[in-house]
Short mmCIF file of C-alpha atoms (C1' of nucleotides) in Angstrom, two decimals:
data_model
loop_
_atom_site.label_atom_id
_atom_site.label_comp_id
_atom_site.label_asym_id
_atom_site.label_seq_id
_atom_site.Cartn_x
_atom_site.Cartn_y
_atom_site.Cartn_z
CA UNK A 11 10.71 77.85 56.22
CA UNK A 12 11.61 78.45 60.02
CA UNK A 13 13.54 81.37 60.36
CA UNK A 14 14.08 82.17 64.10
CA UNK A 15 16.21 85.35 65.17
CA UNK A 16 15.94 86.11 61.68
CA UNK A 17 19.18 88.28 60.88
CA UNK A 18 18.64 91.94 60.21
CA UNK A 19 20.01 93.20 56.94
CA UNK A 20 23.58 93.51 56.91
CA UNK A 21 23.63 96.36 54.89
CA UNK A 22 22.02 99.10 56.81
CA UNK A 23 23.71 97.36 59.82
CA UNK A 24 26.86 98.36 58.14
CA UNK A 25 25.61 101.50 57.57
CA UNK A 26 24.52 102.68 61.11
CA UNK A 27 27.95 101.16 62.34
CA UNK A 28 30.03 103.71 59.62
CA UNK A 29 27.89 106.07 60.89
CA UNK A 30 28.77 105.78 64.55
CA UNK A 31 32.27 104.93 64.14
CA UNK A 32 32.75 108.19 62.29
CA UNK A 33 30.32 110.42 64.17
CA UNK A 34 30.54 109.18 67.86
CA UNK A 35 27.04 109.41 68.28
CA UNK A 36 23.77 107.59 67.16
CA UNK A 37 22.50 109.44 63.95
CA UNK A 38 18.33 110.47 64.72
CA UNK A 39 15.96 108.89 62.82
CA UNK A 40 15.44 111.76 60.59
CA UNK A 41 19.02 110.96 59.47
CA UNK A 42 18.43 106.88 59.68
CA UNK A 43 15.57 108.06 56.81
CA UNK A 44 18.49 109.15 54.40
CA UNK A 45 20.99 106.51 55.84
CA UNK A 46 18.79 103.34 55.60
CA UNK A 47 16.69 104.33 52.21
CA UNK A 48 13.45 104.65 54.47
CA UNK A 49 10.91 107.83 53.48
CA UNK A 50 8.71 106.61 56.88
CA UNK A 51 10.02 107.05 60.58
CA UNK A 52 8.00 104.34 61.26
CA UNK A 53 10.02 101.83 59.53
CA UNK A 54 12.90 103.19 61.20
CA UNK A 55 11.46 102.77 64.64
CA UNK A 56 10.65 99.23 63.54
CA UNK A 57 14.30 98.49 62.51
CA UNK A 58 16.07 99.62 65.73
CA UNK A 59 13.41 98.04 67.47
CA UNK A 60 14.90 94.40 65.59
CA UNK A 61 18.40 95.52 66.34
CA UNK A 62 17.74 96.38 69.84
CA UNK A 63 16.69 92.73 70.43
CA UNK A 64 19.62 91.61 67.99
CA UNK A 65 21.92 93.12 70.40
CA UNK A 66 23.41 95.90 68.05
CA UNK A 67 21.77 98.55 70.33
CA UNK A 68 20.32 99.37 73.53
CA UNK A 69 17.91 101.30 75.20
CA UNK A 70 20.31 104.22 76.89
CA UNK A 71 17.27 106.03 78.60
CA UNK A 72 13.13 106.39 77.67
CA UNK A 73 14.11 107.86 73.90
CA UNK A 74 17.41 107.44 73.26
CA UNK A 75 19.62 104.81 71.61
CA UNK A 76 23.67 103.69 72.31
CA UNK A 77 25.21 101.68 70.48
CA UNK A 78 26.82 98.46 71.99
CA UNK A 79 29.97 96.25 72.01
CA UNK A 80 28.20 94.30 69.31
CA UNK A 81 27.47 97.21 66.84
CA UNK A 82 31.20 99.93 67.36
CA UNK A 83 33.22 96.79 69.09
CA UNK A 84 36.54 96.75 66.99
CA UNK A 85 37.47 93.51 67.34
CA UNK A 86 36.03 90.20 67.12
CA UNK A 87 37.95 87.48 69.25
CA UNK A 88 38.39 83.87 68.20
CA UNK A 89 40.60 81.01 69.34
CA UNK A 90 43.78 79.91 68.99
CA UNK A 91 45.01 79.37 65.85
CA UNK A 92 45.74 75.30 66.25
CA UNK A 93 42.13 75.59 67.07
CA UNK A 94 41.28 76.48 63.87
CA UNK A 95 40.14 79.44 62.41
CA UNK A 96 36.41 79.92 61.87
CA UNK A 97 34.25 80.04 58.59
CA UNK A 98 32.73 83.20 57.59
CA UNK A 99 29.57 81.60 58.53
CA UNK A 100 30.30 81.01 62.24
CA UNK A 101 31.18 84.66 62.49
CA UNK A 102 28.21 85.44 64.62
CA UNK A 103 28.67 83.64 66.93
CA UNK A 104 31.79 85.12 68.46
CA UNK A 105 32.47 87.65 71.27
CA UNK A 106 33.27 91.44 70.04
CA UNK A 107 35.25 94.17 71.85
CA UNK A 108 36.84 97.28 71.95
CA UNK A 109 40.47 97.03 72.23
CA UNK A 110 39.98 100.10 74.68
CA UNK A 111 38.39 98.35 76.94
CA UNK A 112 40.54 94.98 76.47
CA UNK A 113 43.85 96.69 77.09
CA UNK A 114 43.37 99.99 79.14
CA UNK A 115 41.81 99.99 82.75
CA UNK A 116 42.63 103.24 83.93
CA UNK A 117 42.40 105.50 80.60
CA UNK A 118 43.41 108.55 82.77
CA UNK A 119 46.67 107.00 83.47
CA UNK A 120 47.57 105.49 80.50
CA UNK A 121 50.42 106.40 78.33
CA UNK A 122 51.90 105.08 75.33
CA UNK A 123 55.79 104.91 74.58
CA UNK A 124 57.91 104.25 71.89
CA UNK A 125 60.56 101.80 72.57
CA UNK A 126 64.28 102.73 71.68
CA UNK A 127 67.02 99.85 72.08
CA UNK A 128 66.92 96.61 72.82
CA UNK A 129 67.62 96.18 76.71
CA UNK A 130 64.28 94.17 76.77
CA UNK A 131 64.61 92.35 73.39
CA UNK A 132 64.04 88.73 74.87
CA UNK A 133 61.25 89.79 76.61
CA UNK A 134 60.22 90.24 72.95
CA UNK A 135 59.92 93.95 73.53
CA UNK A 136 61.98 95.25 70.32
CA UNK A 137 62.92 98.53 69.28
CA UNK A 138 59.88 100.55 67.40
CA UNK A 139 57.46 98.80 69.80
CA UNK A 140 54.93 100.60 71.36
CA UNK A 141 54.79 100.26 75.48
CA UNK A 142 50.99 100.60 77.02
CA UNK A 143 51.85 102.25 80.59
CA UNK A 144 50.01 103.00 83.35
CA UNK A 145 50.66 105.09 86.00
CA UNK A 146 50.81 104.61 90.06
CA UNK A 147 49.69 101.48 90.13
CA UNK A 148 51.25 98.86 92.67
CA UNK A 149 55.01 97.77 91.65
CA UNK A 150 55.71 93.58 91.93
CA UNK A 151 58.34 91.83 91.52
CA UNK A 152 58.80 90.47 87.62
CA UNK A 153 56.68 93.51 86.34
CA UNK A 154 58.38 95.41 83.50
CA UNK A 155 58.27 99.11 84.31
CA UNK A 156 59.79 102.38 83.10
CA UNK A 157 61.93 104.12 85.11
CA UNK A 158 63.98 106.88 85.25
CA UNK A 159 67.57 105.75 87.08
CA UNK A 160 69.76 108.22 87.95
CA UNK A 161 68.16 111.31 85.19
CA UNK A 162 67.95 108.23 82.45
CA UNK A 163 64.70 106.51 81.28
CA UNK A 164 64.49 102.97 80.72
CA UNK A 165 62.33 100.18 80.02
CA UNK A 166 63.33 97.35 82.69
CA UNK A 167 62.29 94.31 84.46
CA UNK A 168 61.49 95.20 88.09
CA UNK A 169 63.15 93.37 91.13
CA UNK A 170 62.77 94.04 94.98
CA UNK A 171 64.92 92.26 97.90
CA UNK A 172 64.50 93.36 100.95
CA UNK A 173 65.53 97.00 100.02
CA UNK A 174 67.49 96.30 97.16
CA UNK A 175 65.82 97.42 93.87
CA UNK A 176 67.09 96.23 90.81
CA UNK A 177 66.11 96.59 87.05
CA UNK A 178 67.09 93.74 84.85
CA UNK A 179 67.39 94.00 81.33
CA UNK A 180 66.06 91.06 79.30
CA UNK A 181 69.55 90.94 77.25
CA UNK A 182 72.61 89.18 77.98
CA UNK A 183 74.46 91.96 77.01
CA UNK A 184 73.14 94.48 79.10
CA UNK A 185 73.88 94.46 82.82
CA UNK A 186 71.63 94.79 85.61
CA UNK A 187 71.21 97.96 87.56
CA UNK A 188 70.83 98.99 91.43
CA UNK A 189 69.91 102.76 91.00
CA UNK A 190 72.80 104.69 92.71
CA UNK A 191 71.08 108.16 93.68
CA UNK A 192 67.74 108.29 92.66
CA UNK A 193 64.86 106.02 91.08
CA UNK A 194 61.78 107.44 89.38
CA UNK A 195 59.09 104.42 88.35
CA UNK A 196 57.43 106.04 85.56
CA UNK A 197 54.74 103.25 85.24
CA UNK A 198 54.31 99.53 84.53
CA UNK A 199 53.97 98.37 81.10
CA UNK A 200 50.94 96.64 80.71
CA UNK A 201 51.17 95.74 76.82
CA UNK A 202 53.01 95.78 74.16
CA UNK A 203 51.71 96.30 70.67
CA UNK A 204 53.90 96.21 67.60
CA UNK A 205 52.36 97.64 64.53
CA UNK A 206 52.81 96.13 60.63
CA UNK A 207 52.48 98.67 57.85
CA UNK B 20 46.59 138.40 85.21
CA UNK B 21 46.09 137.00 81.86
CA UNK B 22 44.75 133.79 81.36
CA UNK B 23 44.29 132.84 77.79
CA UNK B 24 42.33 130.12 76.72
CA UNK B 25 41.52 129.22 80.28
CA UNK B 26 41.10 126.02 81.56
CA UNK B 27 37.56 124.56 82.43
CA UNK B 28 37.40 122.85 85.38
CA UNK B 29 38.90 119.13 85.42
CA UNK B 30 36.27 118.13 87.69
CA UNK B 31 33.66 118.62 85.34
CA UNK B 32 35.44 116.91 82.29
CA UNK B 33 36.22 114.14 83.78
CA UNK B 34 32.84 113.30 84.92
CA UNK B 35 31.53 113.88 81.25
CA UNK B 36 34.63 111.71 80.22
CA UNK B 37 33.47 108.76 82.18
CA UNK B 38 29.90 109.37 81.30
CA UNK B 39 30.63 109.18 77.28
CA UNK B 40 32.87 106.00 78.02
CA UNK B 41 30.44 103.98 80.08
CA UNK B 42 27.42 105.42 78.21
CA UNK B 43 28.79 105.37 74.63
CA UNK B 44 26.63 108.68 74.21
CA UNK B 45 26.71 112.50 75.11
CA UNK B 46 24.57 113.01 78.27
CA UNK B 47 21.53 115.22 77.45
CA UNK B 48 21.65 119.02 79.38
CA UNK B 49 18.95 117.18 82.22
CA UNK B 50 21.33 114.91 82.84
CA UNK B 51 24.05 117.11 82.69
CA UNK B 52 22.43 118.89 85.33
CA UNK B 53 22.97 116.28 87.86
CA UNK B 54 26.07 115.53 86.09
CA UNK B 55 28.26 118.90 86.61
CA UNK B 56 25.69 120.10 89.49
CA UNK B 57 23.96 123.04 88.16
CA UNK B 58 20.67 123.79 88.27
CA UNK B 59 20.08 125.83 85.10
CA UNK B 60 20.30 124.45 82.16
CA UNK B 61 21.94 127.50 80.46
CA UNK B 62 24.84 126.98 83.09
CA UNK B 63 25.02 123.86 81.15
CA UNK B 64 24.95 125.32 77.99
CA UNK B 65 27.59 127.99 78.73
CA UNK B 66 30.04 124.88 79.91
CA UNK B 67 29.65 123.29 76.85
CA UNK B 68 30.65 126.05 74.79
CA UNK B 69 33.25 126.40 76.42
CA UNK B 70 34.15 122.38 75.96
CA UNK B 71 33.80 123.43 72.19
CA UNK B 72 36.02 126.08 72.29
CA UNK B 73 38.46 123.94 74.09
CA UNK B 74 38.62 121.34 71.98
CA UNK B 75 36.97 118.51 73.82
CA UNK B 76 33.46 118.44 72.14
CA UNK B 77 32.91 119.38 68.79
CA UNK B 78 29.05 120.42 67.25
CA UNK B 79 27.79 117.18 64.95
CA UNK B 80 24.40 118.68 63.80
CA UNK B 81 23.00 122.32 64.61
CA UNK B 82 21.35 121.17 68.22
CA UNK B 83 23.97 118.05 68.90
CA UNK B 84 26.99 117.45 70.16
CA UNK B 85 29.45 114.77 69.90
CA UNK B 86 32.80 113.91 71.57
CA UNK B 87 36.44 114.57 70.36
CA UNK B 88 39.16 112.06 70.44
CA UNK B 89 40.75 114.55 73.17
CA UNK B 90 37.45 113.76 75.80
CA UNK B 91 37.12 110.24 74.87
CA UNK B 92 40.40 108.68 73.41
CA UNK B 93 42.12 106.55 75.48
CA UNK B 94 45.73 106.95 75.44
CA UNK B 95 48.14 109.63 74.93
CA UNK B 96 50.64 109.08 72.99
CA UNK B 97 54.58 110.09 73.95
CA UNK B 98 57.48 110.52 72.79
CA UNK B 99 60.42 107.72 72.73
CA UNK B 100 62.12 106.57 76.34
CA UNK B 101 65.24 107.78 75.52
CA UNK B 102 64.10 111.37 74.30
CA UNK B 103 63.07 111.54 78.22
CA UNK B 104 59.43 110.32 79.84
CA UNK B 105 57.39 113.75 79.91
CA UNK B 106 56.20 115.06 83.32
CA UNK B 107 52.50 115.65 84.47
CA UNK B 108 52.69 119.38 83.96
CA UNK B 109 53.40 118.82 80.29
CA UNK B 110 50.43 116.42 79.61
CA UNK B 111 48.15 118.68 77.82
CA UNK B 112 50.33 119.25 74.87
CA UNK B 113 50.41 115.60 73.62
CA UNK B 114 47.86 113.94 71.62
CA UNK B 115 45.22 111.72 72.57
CA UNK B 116 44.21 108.89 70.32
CA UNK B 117 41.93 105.69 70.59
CA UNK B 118 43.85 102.67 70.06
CA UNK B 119 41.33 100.96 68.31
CA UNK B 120 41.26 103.44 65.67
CA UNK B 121 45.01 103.76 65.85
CA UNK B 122 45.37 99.88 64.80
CA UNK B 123 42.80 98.85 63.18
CA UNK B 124 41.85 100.22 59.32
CA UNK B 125 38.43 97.77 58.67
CA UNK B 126 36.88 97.03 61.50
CA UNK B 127 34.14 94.76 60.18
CA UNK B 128 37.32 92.53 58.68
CA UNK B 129 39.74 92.34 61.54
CA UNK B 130 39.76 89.89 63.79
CA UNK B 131 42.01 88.58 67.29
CA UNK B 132 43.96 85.41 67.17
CA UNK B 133 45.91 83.66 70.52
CA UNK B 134 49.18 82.54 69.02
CA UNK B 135 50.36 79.08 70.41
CA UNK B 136 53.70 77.78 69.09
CA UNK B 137 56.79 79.17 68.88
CA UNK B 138 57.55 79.39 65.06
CA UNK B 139 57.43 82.91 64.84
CA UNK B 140 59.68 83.54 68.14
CA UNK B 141 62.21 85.65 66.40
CA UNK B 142 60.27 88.08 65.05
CA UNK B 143 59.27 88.36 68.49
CA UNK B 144 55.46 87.02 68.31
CA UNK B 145 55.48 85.13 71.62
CA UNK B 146 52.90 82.30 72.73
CA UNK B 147 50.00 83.67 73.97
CA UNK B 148 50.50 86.74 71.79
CA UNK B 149 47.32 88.04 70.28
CA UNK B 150 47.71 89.02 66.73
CA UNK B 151 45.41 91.19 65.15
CA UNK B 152 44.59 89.63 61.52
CA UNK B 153 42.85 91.73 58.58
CA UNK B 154 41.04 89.97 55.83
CA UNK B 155 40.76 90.43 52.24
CA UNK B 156 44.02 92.60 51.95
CA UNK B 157 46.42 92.38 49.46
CA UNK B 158 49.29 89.91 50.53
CA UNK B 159 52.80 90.92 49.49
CA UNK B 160 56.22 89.37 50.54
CA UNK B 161 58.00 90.07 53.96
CA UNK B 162 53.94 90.02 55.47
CA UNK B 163 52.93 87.93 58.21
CA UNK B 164 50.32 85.93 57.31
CA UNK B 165 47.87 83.62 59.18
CA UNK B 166 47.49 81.14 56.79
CA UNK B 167 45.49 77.38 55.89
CA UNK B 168 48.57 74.78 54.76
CA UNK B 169 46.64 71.23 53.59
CA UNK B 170 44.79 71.83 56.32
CA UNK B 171 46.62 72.76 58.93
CA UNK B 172 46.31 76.79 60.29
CA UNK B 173 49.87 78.61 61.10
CA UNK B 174 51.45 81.72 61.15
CA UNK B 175 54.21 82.58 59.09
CA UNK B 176 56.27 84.79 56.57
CA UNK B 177 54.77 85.50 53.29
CA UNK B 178 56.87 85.05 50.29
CA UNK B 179 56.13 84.54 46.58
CA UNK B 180 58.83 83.94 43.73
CA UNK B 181 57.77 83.63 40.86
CA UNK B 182 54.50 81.19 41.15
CA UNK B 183 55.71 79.38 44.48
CA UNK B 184 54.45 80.66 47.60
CA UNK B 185 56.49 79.74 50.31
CA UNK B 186 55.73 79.93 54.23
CA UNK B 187 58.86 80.85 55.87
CA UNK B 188 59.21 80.60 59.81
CA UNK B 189 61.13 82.89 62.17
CA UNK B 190 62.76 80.30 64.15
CA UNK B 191 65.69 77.74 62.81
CA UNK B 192 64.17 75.05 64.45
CA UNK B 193 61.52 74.98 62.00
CA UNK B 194 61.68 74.58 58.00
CA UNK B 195 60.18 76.90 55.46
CA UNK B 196 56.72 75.98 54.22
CA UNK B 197 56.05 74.77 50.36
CA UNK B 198 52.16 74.15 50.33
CA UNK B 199 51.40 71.18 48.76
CA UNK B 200 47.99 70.54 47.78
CA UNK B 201 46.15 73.71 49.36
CA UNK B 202 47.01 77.70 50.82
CA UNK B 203 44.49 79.53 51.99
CA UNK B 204 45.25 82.79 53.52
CA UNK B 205 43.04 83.74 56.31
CA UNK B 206 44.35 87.21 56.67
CA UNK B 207 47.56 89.35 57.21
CA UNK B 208 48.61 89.70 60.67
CA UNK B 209 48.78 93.99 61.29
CA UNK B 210 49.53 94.18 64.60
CA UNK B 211 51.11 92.00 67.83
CA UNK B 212 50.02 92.20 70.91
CA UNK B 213 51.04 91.28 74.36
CA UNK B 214 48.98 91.88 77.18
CA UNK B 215 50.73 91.91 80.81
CA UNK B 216 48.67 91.17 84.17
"C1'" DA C 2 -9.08 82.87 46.88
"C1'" DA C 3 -8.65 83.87 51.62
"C1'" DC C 4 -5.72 84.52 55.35
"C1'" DT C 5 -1.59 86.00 57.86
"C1'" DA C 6 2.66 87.96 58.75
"C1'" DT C 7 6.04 91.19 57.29
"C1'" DA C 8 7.52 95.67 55.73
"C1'" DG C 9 6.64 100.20 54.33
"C1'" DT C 10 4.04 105.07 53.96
"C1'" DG C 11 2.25 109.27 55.87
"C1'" DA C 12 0.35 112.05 59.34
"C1'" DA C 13 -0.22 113.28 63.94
"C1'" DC C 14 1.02 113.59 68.98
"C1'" DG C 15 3.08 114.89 73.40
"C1'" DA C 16 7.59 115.01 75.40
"C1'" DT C 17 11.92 116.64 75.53
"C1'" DC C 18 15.54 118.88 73.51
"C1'" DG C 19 18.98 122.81 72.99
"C1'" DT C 20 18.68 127.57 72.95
"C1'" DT C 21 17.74 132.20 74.44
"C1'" DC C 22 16.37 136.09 77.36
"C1'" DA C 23 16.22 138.69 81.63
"C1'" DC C 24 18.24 139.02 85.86
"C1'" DA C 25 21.11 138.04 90.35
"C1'" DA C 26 25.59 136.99 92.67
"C1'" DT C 27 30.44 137.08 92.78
"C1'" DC C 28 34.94 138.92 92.17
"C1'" DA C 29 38.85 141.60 90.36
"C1'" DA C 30 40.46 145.91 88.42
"C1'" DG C 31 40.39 150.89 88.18
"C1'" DC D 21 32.36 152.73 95.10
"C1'" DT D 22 31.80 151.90 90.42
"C1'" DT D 23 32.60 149.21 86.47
"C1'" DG D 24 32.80 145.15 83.75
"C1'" DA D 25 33.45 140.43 83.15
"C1'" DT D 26 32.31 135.97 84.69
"C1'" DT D 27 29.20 132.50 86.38
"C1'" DG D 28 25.03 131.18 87.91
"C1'" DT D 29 19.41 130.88 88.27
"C1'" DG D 30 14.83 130.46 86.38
"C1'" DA D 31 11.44 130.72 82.95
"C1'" DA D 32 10.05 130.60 78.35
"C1'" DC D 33 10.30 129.32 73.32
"C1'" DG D 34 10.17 126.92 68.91
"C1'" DA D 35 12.23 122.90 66.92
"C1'" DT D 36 12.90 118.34 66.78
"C1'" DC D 37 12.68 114.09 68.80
"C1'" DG D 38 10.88 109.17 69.31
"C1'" DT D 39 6.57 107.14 69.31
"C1'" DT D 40 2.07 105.72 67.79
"C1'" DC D 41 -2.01 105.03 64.82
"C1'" DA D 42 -4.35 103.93 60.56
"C1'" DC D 43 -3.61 102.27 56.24
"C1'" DT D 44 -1.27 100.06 51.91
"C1'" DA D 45 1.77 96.64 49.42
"C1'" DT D 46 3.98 92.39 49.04
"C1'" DA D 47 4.94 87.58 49.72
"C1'" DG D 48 4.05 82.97 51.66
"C1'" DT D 49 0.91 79.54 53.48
"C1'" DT D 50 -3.37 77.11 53.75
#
DNA sequence: AACTATAGTGAACGATCGTTCACAATCAAG
DNA sequence: CTTGATTGTGAACGATCGTTCACTATAGTT
């Protein structure tokens, strides 16, 4: 039987991925002995030499290991959902990530936020929400920001004419504002994540 | 003056903070060298104890370290709008989390969906949303499921009475969801997300 | 049965690791 | 100036690392 790229075992896969998920760091191989049921470092070296060229690890420098997208990725992205959604067999085939990396460019600048009211509720940004925002980066027109008007923090659409700022809610009920004394941009939401359960 | 717990340099933190995110693994003390620019190892040594002490590296075997969620995490997490946006000087207090271990519970059965439609509009899942969808869980009414309907794949409201399952929208435009021949539930949706830029 | 590839054991090796010691430079406090 | 704490250099140490070699066991193919 042709078997080529011939899939490590899942199992001790598994295992080294618990392992750096919950240690941040690539176990040695004296500890790959206990983790993967091996009593010879040899076969150890042998089995991150497979998962090197499966893609679960790389070579970081001369003797050391890191882990990659593939192995501590979160996330594995598929399509839409009118395009169907995948068998467990096609599972290897798609892309992992980190949802880190997908949402957050600028870690050091990144805050999140609760959302109170609903000024932005047809922007489906509801109460509970969490905002993703990052700091001083370059305000446009349409971006949503938050921004303290006059000593009060809000979560608003941002608008520039000419001189003219204005935040605009994204409910009728709400009115738009032109800041009066003093406007603070506290950073522009980049996401918006609502958690279930 | 008195300086408790004093703080080590930024400088030096940040660099191992980018090292540990683009590396995915602690620099060794040679690298270090380069890294914080010293040219003694025990220099090295010293700084890292003092990481320890501080919170930002923790020991993972007797001759290893590994990274806390306060060098590596991503995002710090605030407080609400309205209970006022924190300034810079009071950054250190909050708490630093990574967002992929703040949403997701198994990685190895959650996957990323791109929503397209609008029948799930008024609970504020948007087209072009990303939905986060966990397998294998146990599905109980009010959840938002991704689910297989005679062979079509949608997203919709869980809800079981009795022995009828029914699939219940979150926009009037559309009718609730009796499956006729075949359900298959392809996972419960735990989290919404809406990326911006 | 003979051959081959795969997978594992056990021992050994040099390289590199983190740690430690002794000592110098700097700076603030008394 | 002296003292003491802090921060750095440089060299040395034993421990552990990842790697490699020789050999065995098993399973599949010819």
């Amino acid at each position: 039987m042709i078997m080529p790229y011939a899939k490590p075992p899942q199992d001790r896969i598994q295992r080294l991925r618990a392992f750096c998920l919950e240690h941040k760091r690539m176990p040695a191989y004296s500890e790959m002995l206990d983790l993967f049921g091996y009593r010879s470092k040899n076969a150890v070296h042998r089995f991150m030499r497979k998962l090197e060229t499966a893609g679960y690890v790389r070579r970081a420098a001369p003797r050391k290991f890191a882990p990659t997208g593939r192995l501590t990725g979160s996330i594995r992205l598929l399509g839409t959902v009118q395009a169907g959604f995948p068998s467990p067999a096609e599972e290897e085939l798609v892309d992992v990530l980190s949802l880190d990396e997908f949402l957050v460019q600028r870690p050091e600048a990144t805050y999140m936020l609760t959302v109170s009211g609903d000024s932005m509720i047809d922007a489906g940004i509801h109460p509970g929400d969490i905002v993703l925002v990052e700091r001083g980066g370059l305000t446009r027109n349409g971006d949503i920001v938050v921004a303290q008007v006059d000593g009060e923090w809000t979560i608003k659409y941002f608008s520039k004419r000419g001189r003219v700022v204005r935040l605009e809610p994204a409910n009728k009920a709400y009115q738009p504002i032109t800041p009066r004394h003093s406007l603070v941009v506290g950073g522009i939401v980049k996401a918006v994540i609502r958690k279930y359960r």
